[in-house]
Structure formats: structure tokens, C-alpha cells
mmCIF file of C-alpha atoms in Angstrom:
data_model
loop_
_atom_site.group_PDB
_atom_site.id
_atom_site.type_symbol
_atom_site.label_atom_id
_atom_site.label_comp_id
_atom_site.label_asym_id
_atom_site.label_seq_id
_atom_site.Cartn_x
_atom_site.Cartn_y
_atom_site.Cartn_z
ATOM 1 C CA UNK R 1 145.054 46.830 253.560
ATOM 2 C CA UNK R 2 142.307 46.750 250.924
ATOM 3 C CA UNK R 3 143.294 45.133 247.621
ATOM 4 C CA UNK R 4 139.948 44.563 245.877
ATOM 5 C CA UNK R 5 136.807 46.709 246.020
ATOM 6 C CA UNK R 6 133.402 45.348 245.058
ATOM 7 C CA UNK R 7 130.952 48.033 243.914
ATOM 8 C CA UNK R 8 127.232 47.442 244.465
ATOM 9 C CA UNK R 9 124.109 49.320 243.358
ATOM 10 C CA UNK R 10 121.800 48.667 246.308
ATOM 11 C CA UNK R 11 119.492 51.639 245.725
ATOM 12 C CA UNK R 12 119.621 53.700 242.523
ATOM 13 C CA UNK R 13 120.895 52.136 239.302
ATOM 14 C CA UNK R 14 122.294 55.387 237.924
ATOM 15 C CA UNK R 15 125.790 53.885 237.821
ATOM 16 C CA UNK R 16 124.869 52.007 234.661
ATOM 17 C CA UNK R 17 123.547 54.984 232.686
ATOM 18 C CA UNK R 18 125.566 56.323 229.758
ATOM 19 C CA UNK R 19 125.338 59.910 231.013
ATOM 20 C CA UNK R 20 127.549 59.104 234.028
ATOM 21 C CA UNK R 21 130.134 57.021 232.161
ATOM 22 C CA UNK R 22 132.697 59.846 232.296
ATOM 23 C CA UNK R 23 132.303 59.902 236.085
ATOM 24 C CA UNK R 24 132.565 56.131 236.426
ATOM 25 C CA UNK R 25 135.685 55.987 234.254
ATOM 26 C CA UNK R 26 137.271 58.727 236.347
ATOM 27 C CA UNK R 27 136.454 56.914 239.583
ATOM 28 C CA UNK R 28 137.829 53.600 238.347
ATOM 29 C CA UNK R 29 141.041 55.311 237.240
ATOM 30 C CA UNK R 30 141.445 56.871 240.677
ATOM 31 C CA UNK R 31 140.893 53.568 242.479
ATOM 32 C CA UNK R 32 143.327 51.810 240.176
ATOM 33 C CA UNK R 33 145.793 54.585 240.950
ATOM 34 C CA UNK R 34 145.838 53.247 244.518
ATOM 35 C CA UNK R 35 146.722 49.832 243.136
ATOM 36 C CA UNK R 36 143.196 48.562 243.837
ATOM 37 C CA UNK R 37 141.336 46.003 241.770
ATOM 38 C CA UNK R 38 137.754 47.118 241.029
ATOM 39 C CA UNK R 39 134.922 44.615 240.637
ATOM 40 C CA UNK R 40 131.478 45.810 239.617
ATOM 41 C CA UNK R 41 128.989 43.270 240.906
ATOM 42 C CA UNK R 42 127.028 41.517 238.104
ATOM 43 C CA UNK R 43 123.924 43.729 238.127
ATOM 44 C CA UNK R 44 125.412 47.008 239.379
ATOM 45 C CA UNK R 45 125.753 48.498 235.876
ATOM 46 C CA UNK R 46 122.333 47.441 234.535
ATOM 47 C CA UNK R 47 120.874 50.963 234.737
ATOM 48 C CA UNK R 48 118.071 52.753 236.563
ATOM 49 C CA UNK R 49 115.051 50.904 235.155
ATOM 50 C CA UNK R 50 116.486 47.419 235.604
ATOM 51 C CA UNK R 51 117.748 48.063 239.120
ATOM 52 C CA UNK R 52 114.423 49.580 240.156
ATOM 53 C CA UNK R 53 112.481 46.612 238.764
ATOM 54 C CA UNK R 54 114.738 43.917 240.257
ATOM 55 C CA UNK R 55 115.430 44.311 243.975
ATOM 56 C CA UNK R 56 116.165 40.575 244.076
ATOM 57 C CA UNK R 57 119.139 41.129 241.744
ATOM 58 C CA UNK R 58 120.447 43.907 243.958
ATOM 59 C CA UNK R 59 120.187 41.507 246.894
ATOM 60 C CA UNK R 60 122.069 38.840 244.889
ATOM 61 C CA UNK R 61 124.894 41.309 244.261
ATOM 62 C CA UNK R 62 125.076 42.192 247.947
ATOM 63 C CA UNK R 63 125.296 38.527 248.936
ATOM 64 C CA UNK R 64 127.824 37.768 246.210
ATOM 65 C CA UNK R 65 130.046 40.647 247.350
ATOM 66 C CA UNK R 66 130.240 38.993 250.780
ATOM 67 C CA UNK R 67 130.791 35.536 249.307
ATOM 68 C CA UNK R 68 133.591 36.598 246.957
ATOM 69 C CA UNK R 69 136.832 35.823 248.838
ATOM 70 C CA UNK R 70 138.772 38.323 246.722
ATOM 71 C CA UNK R 71 136.682 41.338 247.794
ATOM 72 C CA UNK R 72 137.986 43.154 250.883
ATOM 73 C CA UNK R 73 135.698 46.177 250.727
ATOM 74 C CA UNK R 74 132.083 46.609 249.600
ATOM 75 C CA UNK R 75 131.543 50.146 248.301
ATOM 76 C CA UNK R 76 128.067 51.454 247.508
ATOM 77 C CA UNK R 77 127.673 53.162 244.147
ATOM 78 C CA UNK R 78 125.315 55.835 245.484
ATOM 79 C CA UNK R 79 122.151 56.154 247.554
ATOM 80 C CA UNK R 80 118.567 56.250 246.308
ATOM 81 C CA UNK R 81 115.268 55.655 248.041
ATOM 82 C CA UNK R 82 114.180 51.998 248.001
ATOM 83 C CA UNK R 83 116.921 49.700 249.277
ATOM 84 C CA UNK R 84 114.360 48.523 251.855
ATOM 85 C CA UNK R 85 112.945 46.339 249.050
ATOM 86 C CA UNK R 86 116.009 44.091 249.427
ATOM 87 C CA UNK R 87 115.051 43.155 252.999
ATOM 88 C CA UNK R 88 112.869 40.090 252.234
ATOM 89 C CA UNK R 89 115.513 38.663 249.886
ATOM 90 C CA UNK R 90 118.181 39.093 252.543
ATOM 91 C CA UNK R 91 116.302 38.053 255.695
ATOM 92 C CA UNK R 92 113.486 35.648 254.779
ATOM 93 C CA UNK R 93 115.767 32.619 255.077
ATOM 94 C CA UNK R 94 118.750 34.234 256.821
ATOM 95 C CA UNK R 95 120.440 34.779 253.462
ATOM 96 C CA UNK R 96 122.481 37.750 254.668
ATOM 97 C CA UNK R 97 123.283 36.241 258.053
ATOM 98 C CA UNK R 98 124.739 33.186 256.352
ATOM 99 C CA UNK R 99 127.290 35.187 254.318
ATOM 100 C CA UNK R 100 128.293 38.232 256.368
ATOM 101 C CA UNK R 101 131.986 38.414 257.149
ATOM 102 C CA UNK R 102 134.501 40.916 258.417
ATOM 103 C CA UNK R 103 134.640 43.057 255.279
ATOM 104 C CA UNK R 104 134.592 46.829 255.048
ATOM 105 C CA UNK R 105 131.155 48.128 254.077
ATOM 106 C CA UNK R 106 130.956 51.813 253.106
ATOM 107 C CA UNK R 107 127.978 53.908 251.988
ATOM 108 C CA UNK R 108 125.574 56.649 253.052
ATOM 109 C CA UNK R 109 122.137 58.171 252.342
ATOM 110 C CA UNK R 110 119.529 55.444 251.597
ATOM 111 C CA UNK R 111 122.316 53.012 252.514
ATOM 112 C CA UNK R 112 121.341 53.869 256.116
ATOM 113 C CA UNK R 113 118.910 50.972 255.706
ATOM 114 C CA UNK R 114 121.737 48.585 254.777
ATOM 115 C CA UNK R 115 123.708 49.755 257.802
ATOM 116 C CA UNK R 116 120.722 48.888 260.008
ATOM 117 C CA UNK R 117 120.532 45.455 258.346
ATOM 118 C CA UNK R 118 124.178 44.747 259.100
ATOM 119 C CA UNK R 119 123.930 46.215 262.607
ATOM 120 C CA UNK R 120 121.131 43.720 263.284
ATOM 121 C CA UNK R 121 123.590 40.949 262.401
ATOM 122 C CA UNK R 122 126.307 42.371 264.651
ATOM 123 C CA UNK R 123 128.548 43.692 261.874
ATOM 124 C CA UNK R 124 130.621 46.877 262.126
ATOM 125 C CA UNK R 125 130.241 49.227 259.150
ATOM 126 C CA UNK R 126 131.463 52.608 257.897
ATOM 127 C CA UNK R 127 129.197 55.543 257.073
ATOM 128 C CA UNK R 128 129.854 58.651 255.018
ATOM 129 C CA UNK R 129 131.107 58.153 251.444
ATOM 130 C CA UNK R 130 130.158 56.352 248.223
ATOM 131 C CA UNK R 131 131.700 55.675 244.810
ATOM 132 C CA UNK R 132 129.852 58.063 242.497
ATOM 133 C CA UNK R 133 129.528 61.101 244.825
ATOM 134 C CA UNK R 134 133.055 60.946 246.233
ATOM 135 C CA UNK R 135 135.553 58.879 244.263
ATOM 136 C CA UNK R 136 134.084 60.171 240.984
ATOM 137 C CA UNK R 137 134.086 63.857 242.036
ATOM 138 C CA UNK R 138 134.564 65.828 238.824
ATOM 139 C CA UNK R 139 137.048 68.304 240.266
ATOM 140 C CA UNK R 140 140.813 68.000 239.794
ATOM 141 C CA UNK R 141 140.933 65.364 242.542
ATOM 142 C CA UNK R 142 138.848 63.775 245.251
ATOM 143 C CA UNK R 143 138.147 66.573 247.738
ATOM 144 C CA UNK R 144 141.242 66.620 250.008
ATOM 145 C CA UNK R 145 139.336 66.177 253.295
ATOM 146 C CA UNK R 146 137.262 63.359 251.801
ATOM 147 C CA UNK R 147 140.357 61.790 250.270
ATOM 148 C CA UNK R 148 142.188 61.768 253.596
ATOM 149 C CA UNK R 149 139.587 59.547 255.250
ATOM 150 C CA UNK R 150 139.123 57.271 252.248
ATOM 151 C CA UNK R 151 142.874 56.664 252.051
ATOM 152 C CA UNK R 152 143.050 55.930 255.777
ATOM 153 C CA UNK R 153 140.269 53.365 255.441
ATOM 154 C CA UNK R 154 141.727 51.486 252.462
ATOM 155 C CA UNK R 155 145.251 51.553 253.890
ATOM 156 C CA UNK R 156 144.510 50.622 257.511
ATOM 157 C CA UNK R 157 140.957 49.221 257.564
ATOM 158 C CA UNK R 158 139.930 51.708 260.241
ATOM 159 C CA UNK R 159 139.335 55.365 261.084
ATOM 160 C CA UNK R 160 141.295 56.551 264.100
ATOM 161 C CA UNK R 161 139.880 60.035 264.629
ATOM 162 C CA UNK R 162 137.816 62.783 263.022
ATOM 163 C CA UNK R 163 138.500 66.504 263.098
ATOM 164 C CA UNK R 164 136.553 69.251 261.283
ATOM 165 C CA UNK R 165 137.231 70.366 257.735
ATOM 166 C CA UNK R 166 138.571 73.900 257.391
ATOM 167 C CA UNK R 167 136.289 74.420 254.374
ATOM 168 C CA UNK R 168 132.863 73.394 253.150
ATOM 169 C CA UNK R 169 131.776 73.203 249.514
ATOM 170 C CA UNK R 170 128.652 74.146 247.654
ATOM 171 C CA UNK R 171 126.793 71.343 245.932
ATOM 172 C CA UNK R 172 127.694 70.834 242.264
ATOM 173 C CA UNK R 173 124.797 71.896 240.013
ATOM 174 C CA UNK R 174 125.871 69.969 236.916
ATOM 175 C CA UNK R 175 127.676 66.673 236.339
ATOM 176 C CA UNK R 176 128.088 66.862 232.568
ATOM 177 C CA UNK R 177 131.456 66.110 230.903
ATOM 178 C CA UNK R 178 132.236 69.810 230.555
ATOM 179 C CA UNK R 179 132.489 70.003 234.353
ATOM 180 C CA UNK R 180 135.538 67.703 234.391
ATOM 181 C CA UNK R 181 138.382 69.394 236.232
ATOM 182 C CA UNK R 182 136.247 72.284 237.524
ATOM 183 C CA UNK R 183 136.613 72.869 241.273
ATOM 184 C CA UNK R 184 133.671 73.419 243.590
ATOM 185 C CA UNK R 185 132.979 76.755 245.277
ATOM 186 C CA UNK R 186 134.332 76.624 248.822
ATOM 187 C CA UNK R 187 133.864 78.612 252.029
ATOM 188 C CA UNK R 188 135.682 78.756 255.351
ATOM 189 C CA UNK R 189 133.988 76.555 257.938
ATOM 190 C CA UNK R 190 133.726 76.954 261.688
ATOM 191 C CA UNK R 191 134.270 73.459 263.085
ATOM 192 C CA UNK R 192 132.144 71.307 265.373
ATOM 193 C CA UNK R 193 129.433 73.230 267.220
ATOM 194 C CA UNK R 194 128.147 72.178 270.639
ATOM 195 C CA UNK R 195 124.446 72.949 270.539
ATOM 196 C CA UNK R 196 123.679 71.812 274.084
ATOM 197 C CA UNK R 197 124.830 69.528 276.881
ATOM 198 C CA UNK R 198 128.312 68.411 277.940
ATOM 199 C CA UNK R 199 131.147 68.747 275.436
ATOM 200 C CA UNK R 200 132.478 65.256 276.205
ATOM 201 C CA UNK R 201 130.519 62.030 275.771
ATOM 202 C CA UNK R 202 131.096 58.533 274.442
ATOM 203 C CA UNK R 203 129.398 55.502 272.924
ATOM 204 C CA UNK R 204 129.158 53.512 269.717
ATOM 205 C CA UNK R 205 127.722 55.517 266.829
ATOM 206 C CA UNK R 206 124.646 54.437 264.875
ATOM 207 C CA UNK R 207 122.189 56.236 262.617
ATOM 208 C CA UNK R 208 122.469 57.941 259.254
ATOM 209 C CA UNK R 209 120.168 59.873 256.965
ATOM 210 C CA UNK R 210 117.190 61.345 258.820
ATOM 211 C CA UNK R 211 115.119 61.221 255.618
ATOM 212 C CA UNK R 212 115.571 57.438 255.498
ATOM 213 C CA UNK R 213 114.648 57.135 259.161
ATOM 214 C CA UNK R 214 111.542 59.234 258.542
ATOM 215 C CA UNK R 215 110.504 56.748 255.847
ATOM 216 C CA UNK R 216 110.874 53.882 258.316
ATOM 217 C CA UNK R 217 107.859 55.216 260.189
ATOM 218 C CA UNK R 218 105.987 57.132 257.486
ATOM 219 C CA UNK R 219 104.570 55.318 254.463
ATOM 220 C CA UNK R 220 103.982 58.335 252.248
ATOM 221 C CA UNK R 221 106.962 57.603 249.985
ATOM 222 C CA UNK R 222 106.644 53.803 250.068
ATOM 223 C CA UNK R 223 103.444 52.509 251.641
ATOM 224 C CA UNK R 224 104.884 49.071 252.453
ATOM 225 C CA UNK R 225 108.162 50.278 253.961
ATOM 226 C CA UNK R 226 107.029 50.575 257.620
ATOM 227 C CA UNK R 227 105.386 47.145 257.374
ATOM 228 C CA UNK R 228 108.509 45.473 255.979
ATOM 229 C CA UNK R 229 110.706 47.117 258.601
ATOM 230 C CA UNK R 230 108.392 45.856 261.319
ATOM 231 C CA UNK R 231 108.068 42.325 259.892
ATOM 232 C CA UNK R 232 111.810 41.787 259.716
ATOM 233 C CA UNK R 233 112.614 43.837 262.824
ATOM 234 C CA UNK R 234 115.220 46.002 261.077
ATOM 235 C CA UNK R 235 115.041 49.307 262.972
ATOM 236 C CA UNK R 236 116.946 48.979 266.252
ATOM 237 C CA UNK R 237 114.799 48.423 269.325
ATOM 238 C CA UNK R 238 114.974 50.931 272.206
ATOM 239 C CA UNK R 239 117.371 48.721 274.151
ATOM 240 C CA UNK R 240 119.674 48.519 271.131
ATOM 241 C CA UNK R 241 120.173 52.281 271.334
ATOM 242 C CA UNK R 242 121.297 52.150 274.975
ATOM 243 C CA UNK R 243 124.522 54.137 275.338
ATOM 244 C CA UNK R 244 124.849 54.732 271.596
ATOM 245 C CA UNK R 245 125.508 58.058 269.906
ATOM 246 C CA UNK R 246 122.876 58.891 267.294
ATOM 247 C CA UNK R 247 124.118 60.199 263.951
ATOM 248 C CA UNK R 248 121.682 62.378 262.006
ATOM 249 C CA UNK R 249 122.351 63.933 258.606
ATOM 250 C CA UNK R 250 119.901 65.303 256.033
ATOM 251 C CA UNK R 251 119.689 64.540 252.311
ATOM 252 C CA UNK R 252 120.071 66.600 249.151
ATOM 253 C CA UNK R 253 116.261 66.802 249.091
ATOM 254 C CA UNK R 254 116.647 69.359 251.884
ATOM 255 C CA UNK R 255 113.759 68.172 254.084
ATOM 256 C CA UNK R 256 111.534 70.999 255.207
ATOM 257 C CA UNK R 257 111.754 72.029 258.865
ATOM 258 C CA UNK R 258 108.289 70.509 259.304
ATOM 259 C CA UNK R 259 109.428 67.130 257.949
ATOM 260 C CA UNK R 260 112.608 67.293 260.035
ATOM 261 C CA UNK R 261 110.511 67.910 263.132
ATOM 262 C CA UNK R 262 108.224 65.000 262.313
ATOM 263 C CA UNK R 263 111.210 62.707 261.836
ATOM 264 C CA UNK R 264 112.490 63.712 265.276
ATOM 265 C CA UNK R 265 109.037 63.036 266.741
ATOM 266 C CA UNK R 266 109.068 59.544 265.250
ATOM 267 C CA UNK R 267 112.473 58.894 266.825
ATOM 268 C CA UNK R 268 111.239 60.273 270.136
ATOM 269 C CA UNK R 269 108.179 58.025 270.056
ATOM 270 C CA UNK R 270 110.512 55.092 269.350
ATOM 271 C CA UNK R 271 112.276 55.954 272.673
ATOM 272 C CA UNK R 272 115.603 56.583 270.946
ATOM 273 C CA UNK R 273 116.389 59.822 272.778
ATOM 274 C CA UNK R 274 115.782 58.194 276.177
ATOM 275 C CA UNK R 275 118.565 55.681 275.570
ATOM 276 C CA UNK R 276 121.380 57.444 273.712
ATOM 277 C CA UNK R 277 124.380 59.234 275.195
ATOM 278 C CA UNK R 278 124.513 62.035 272.606
ATOM 279 C CA UNK R 279 123.817 63.153 269.043
ATOM 280 C CA UNK R 280 126.089 64.061 266.128
ATOM 281 C CA UNK R 281 124.440 66.183 263.421
ATOM 282 C CA UNK R 282 125.776 66.454 259.888
ATOM 283 C CA UNK R 283 126.028 69.781 258.137
ATOM 284 C CA UNK R 284 122.968 70.347 255.891
ATOM 285 C CA UNK R 285 123.600 70.640 252.140
ATOM 286 C CA UNK R 286 124.600 74.258 251.379
ATOM 287 C CA UNK R 287 123.666 74.961 255.040
ATOM 288 C CA UNK R 288 119.999 75.276 254.062
ATOM 289 C CA UNK R 289 117.637 75.131 257.080
ATOM 290 C CA UNK R 290 120.620 74.916 259.433
ATOM 291 C CA UNK R 291 119.069 77.209 262.065
ATOM 292 C CA UNK R 292 115.636 75.606 261.734
ATOM 293 C CA UNK R 293 117.040 72.108 262.219
ATOM 294 C CA UNK R 294 118.928 73.183 265.338
ATOM 295 C CA UNK R 295 115.789 74.729 266.789
ATOM 296 C CA UNK R 296 113.852 71.560 266.043
ATOM 297 C CA UNK R 297 116.467 69.423 267.796
ATOM 298 C CA UNK R 298 116.284 71.550 270.943
ATOM 299 C CA UNK R 299 112.498 71.756 271.036
ATOM 300 C CA UNK R 300 111.493 68.234 270.037
ATOM 301 C CA UNK R 301 114.102 66.357 272.072
ATOM 302 C CA UNK R 302 113.394 68.675 275.015
ATOM 303 C CA UNK R 303 116.279 67.411 277.140
ATOM 304 C CA UNK R 304 119.010 70.050 277.635
ATOM 305 C CA UNK R 305 121.270 67.479 279.328
ATOM 306 C CA UNK R 306 121.556 65.391 276.155
ATOM 307 C CA UNK R 307 124.680 66.540 274.268
ATOM 308 C CA UNK R 308 124.180 67.560 270.639
ATOM 309 C CA UNK R 309 127.145 68.416 268.396
ATOM 310 C CA UNK R 310 126.354 69.957 264.997
ATOM 311 C CA UNK R 311 128.276 70.821 261.829
ATOM 312 C CA UNK R 312 129.894 67.403 261.429
ATOM 313 C CA UNK R 313 131.326 66.862 257.924
ATOM 314 C CA UNK R 314 129.275 63.750 257.248
ATOM 315 C CA UNK R 315 126.537 62.687 254.875
ATOM 316 C CA UNK R 316 125.254 64.739 251.961
ATOM 317 C CA UNK R 317 127.124 68.018 252.517
ATOM 318 C CA UNK R 318 130.673 68.360 251.207
ATOM 319 C CA UNK R 319 133.334 67.378 252.133
ATOM 320 C CA UNK R 320 132.717 64.038 253.824
ATOM 321 C CA UNK R 321 134.563 62.132 256.501
ATOM 322 C CA UNK R 322 133.909 58.467 257.320
ATOM 323 C CA UNK R 323 132.360 57.423 260.636
ATOM 324 C CA UNK R 324 132.752 53.865 261.942
ATOM 325 C CA UNK R 325 129.612 52.245 263.351
ATOM 326 C CA UNK R 326 130.023 49.689 266.127
ATOM 327 C CA UNK R 327 133.314 51.136 267.419
ATOM 328 C CA UNK R 328 133.687 52.959 270.741
ATOM 329 C CA UNK R 329 133.793 56.706 270.070
ATOM 330 C CA UNK R 330 134.852 59.538 272.364
ATOM 331 C CA UNK R 331 133.509 62.952 271.386
ATOM 332 C CA UNK R 332 135.395 66.016 272.588
ATOM 333 C CA UNK R 333 133.609 69.016 271.131
ATOM 334 C CA UNK R 334 135.742 71.476 273.073
ATOM 335 C CA UNK R 335 138.942 70.186 271.492
ATOM 336 C CA UNK R 336 137.244 69.520 268.143
ATOM 337 C CA UNK R 337 137.964 65.817 267.860
ATOM 338 C CA UNK R 338 136.182 62.463 267.800
ATOM 339 C CA UNK R 339 138.423 59.503 268.627
ATOM 340 C CA UNK R 340 137.707 55.838 267.959
ATOM 341 C CA UNK R 341 139.076 52.827 269.821
ATOM 342 C CA UNK R 342 138.703 49.117 269.129
#
């Protein structure tokens, strides 16, 4: 059972800005309501400008969260777009390898990069939720589906199975204090959707935000990112993907169908699709480009035998489950369940 949560700002420093204080206070209150102790790592509340200018301080917080014997769970504040800048400070002298331990690590979005870092070191992690987007949800409570998985993780240290949410929610357009207590617009959902291939497949899950994976190979956003990834060998090699299930979910930036296709081409050229046993695809935010993404998956991968299951409640669309990485998973799309076993 989790007793102490350490919160880190590994990407964006928005957690420290005054305009989100009402959200942060709400989130802390909710965590304390579970009887949890909350520790903000030393630089996590320094604000956007400081965090952006000091990747070495973000790296220090990450290392300290692992070193701190009181912390059971490391929870990411939110995503962002440049956590790759931590890589040299974590890998140049095996800094991260020397401190990693069997703690729960939870985050999504740009945190995909941190998951790849920890995967490289053989650590199991959890993908799908973060402090500000989920625990600090401005509605009357944490979204029930989201809450269910978060509670399971803090109470048991694992996720046993995933089933679809009966509803999906539109993205909140404003996060100002006057939105406190206002529920999100919801719609009936239709469950997991088998796009192609067999309905049953298995393997350990790995992946994350397709936008982040695009940036691994394309230097348009950050010109040095592909070089740093290559130097420190962070993106899994083809053999590392053998038998894995690839998780793909798209960000709130709503990548164009053209960018989505290019990201898939990068993954194809990296021989990912040759090695994996299947693909899980997160629901796009507000279901924008849903049909176009599905078409891209079919056409670019060009292997009808490879199972692809879409409309998973993971990543940037609401609500969010939590998916364990590094744990054997059995996907049964026909019976609408994903089971995990140690």
C-alpha cells in the first residue's frame, strides 16, 4: 500500500504557477483524503520558466524521489515536451541506474520518454495518469473510471485488469477557479474496438504518446532530441520490442493525419511492427481524427495479421485507466478485457 507520494515536474513547470494553485490545493486535499502524505520534490513548484531553464534540477528531483526511502510512489505533475533534456544528467555517469528501486512510477504524455528511460534499466512502470490532469480534475470528484484505477494502484501496488469505460468526456476548455465543481460533458462510449487481426493476443506492453515517439526521430521540435536519444540508446532496439504489445495514444495537440502517418512510418522503419504481438490504441481527444488514424494504422503497418485494438481509455482522452508496463498482459477484445499477471 502506498503511504507517501513524491510529485515531480519532469517536463512542464506549470505546477508552480499561481494560476493553477486552486487545482494543486484540490489535488493535495484529495490525496490526503486517502491518508497519503504528499511530498513535492524540491524544484517541482519553481514554475514554468525555471523548470524550462534547469533540466539538471528536474533530473535532481527525479533522482531524489528514488533515493528518498519514505516515498513509495513517484507521480508526475503533468507532461510537456522536453523531458528528453534530462537524459544526459541521468545517464552520463549511470546516475539513474544507481538509484532506481522498486517504486511505483506513474505518468503519461511527454513522460513516455521517462518510461523508456526506466524500461532501459529494467524497471516496471505505470502509464496513463498524472497529478494535475487527473487528481486535480475540477469536477465534483476525480472522474469515477479514472478514480477506480488510481485507487487500485495506491491500495494494491498493481493493476489487475482493464475494461472499457461506459462513457467518454469532452476536454475541459477552461481551468479557471470558476470551473470548480463543474462536471464535464459526457457521452456514451462503445468499448474496445478490434480494428484488425485476432481478438486475443498477449505480451508485455510498452509505448505511450505517439507525438513523443515522433519527436524521437524528427528534430523539427527539438533539433538535438534524435541525437541525444541515439547517443544514450534510449529508444528500445528492435529486439527489445520482440513479443511486446505497442501502446499508442495521441496528445491534446491533435496531430494531423499526415503527422500521425509519418510517426507510424518512423516506427515501421525502426522495425517495431515486425517484432510486436499487437497494438493498443488510445482514444483520440474528443475523438478528433479517429477515422483517419485508424486508416493510417491499416495502411502504413500493412499487415492484416497484426492485431490492433482501438478506443482504449488511455492517454490524453478522458477518462483514463492505468496500464502497467513490463507485466504480462492478455488482451481479449471479444470479451472486452485486458488482464495482467505477474
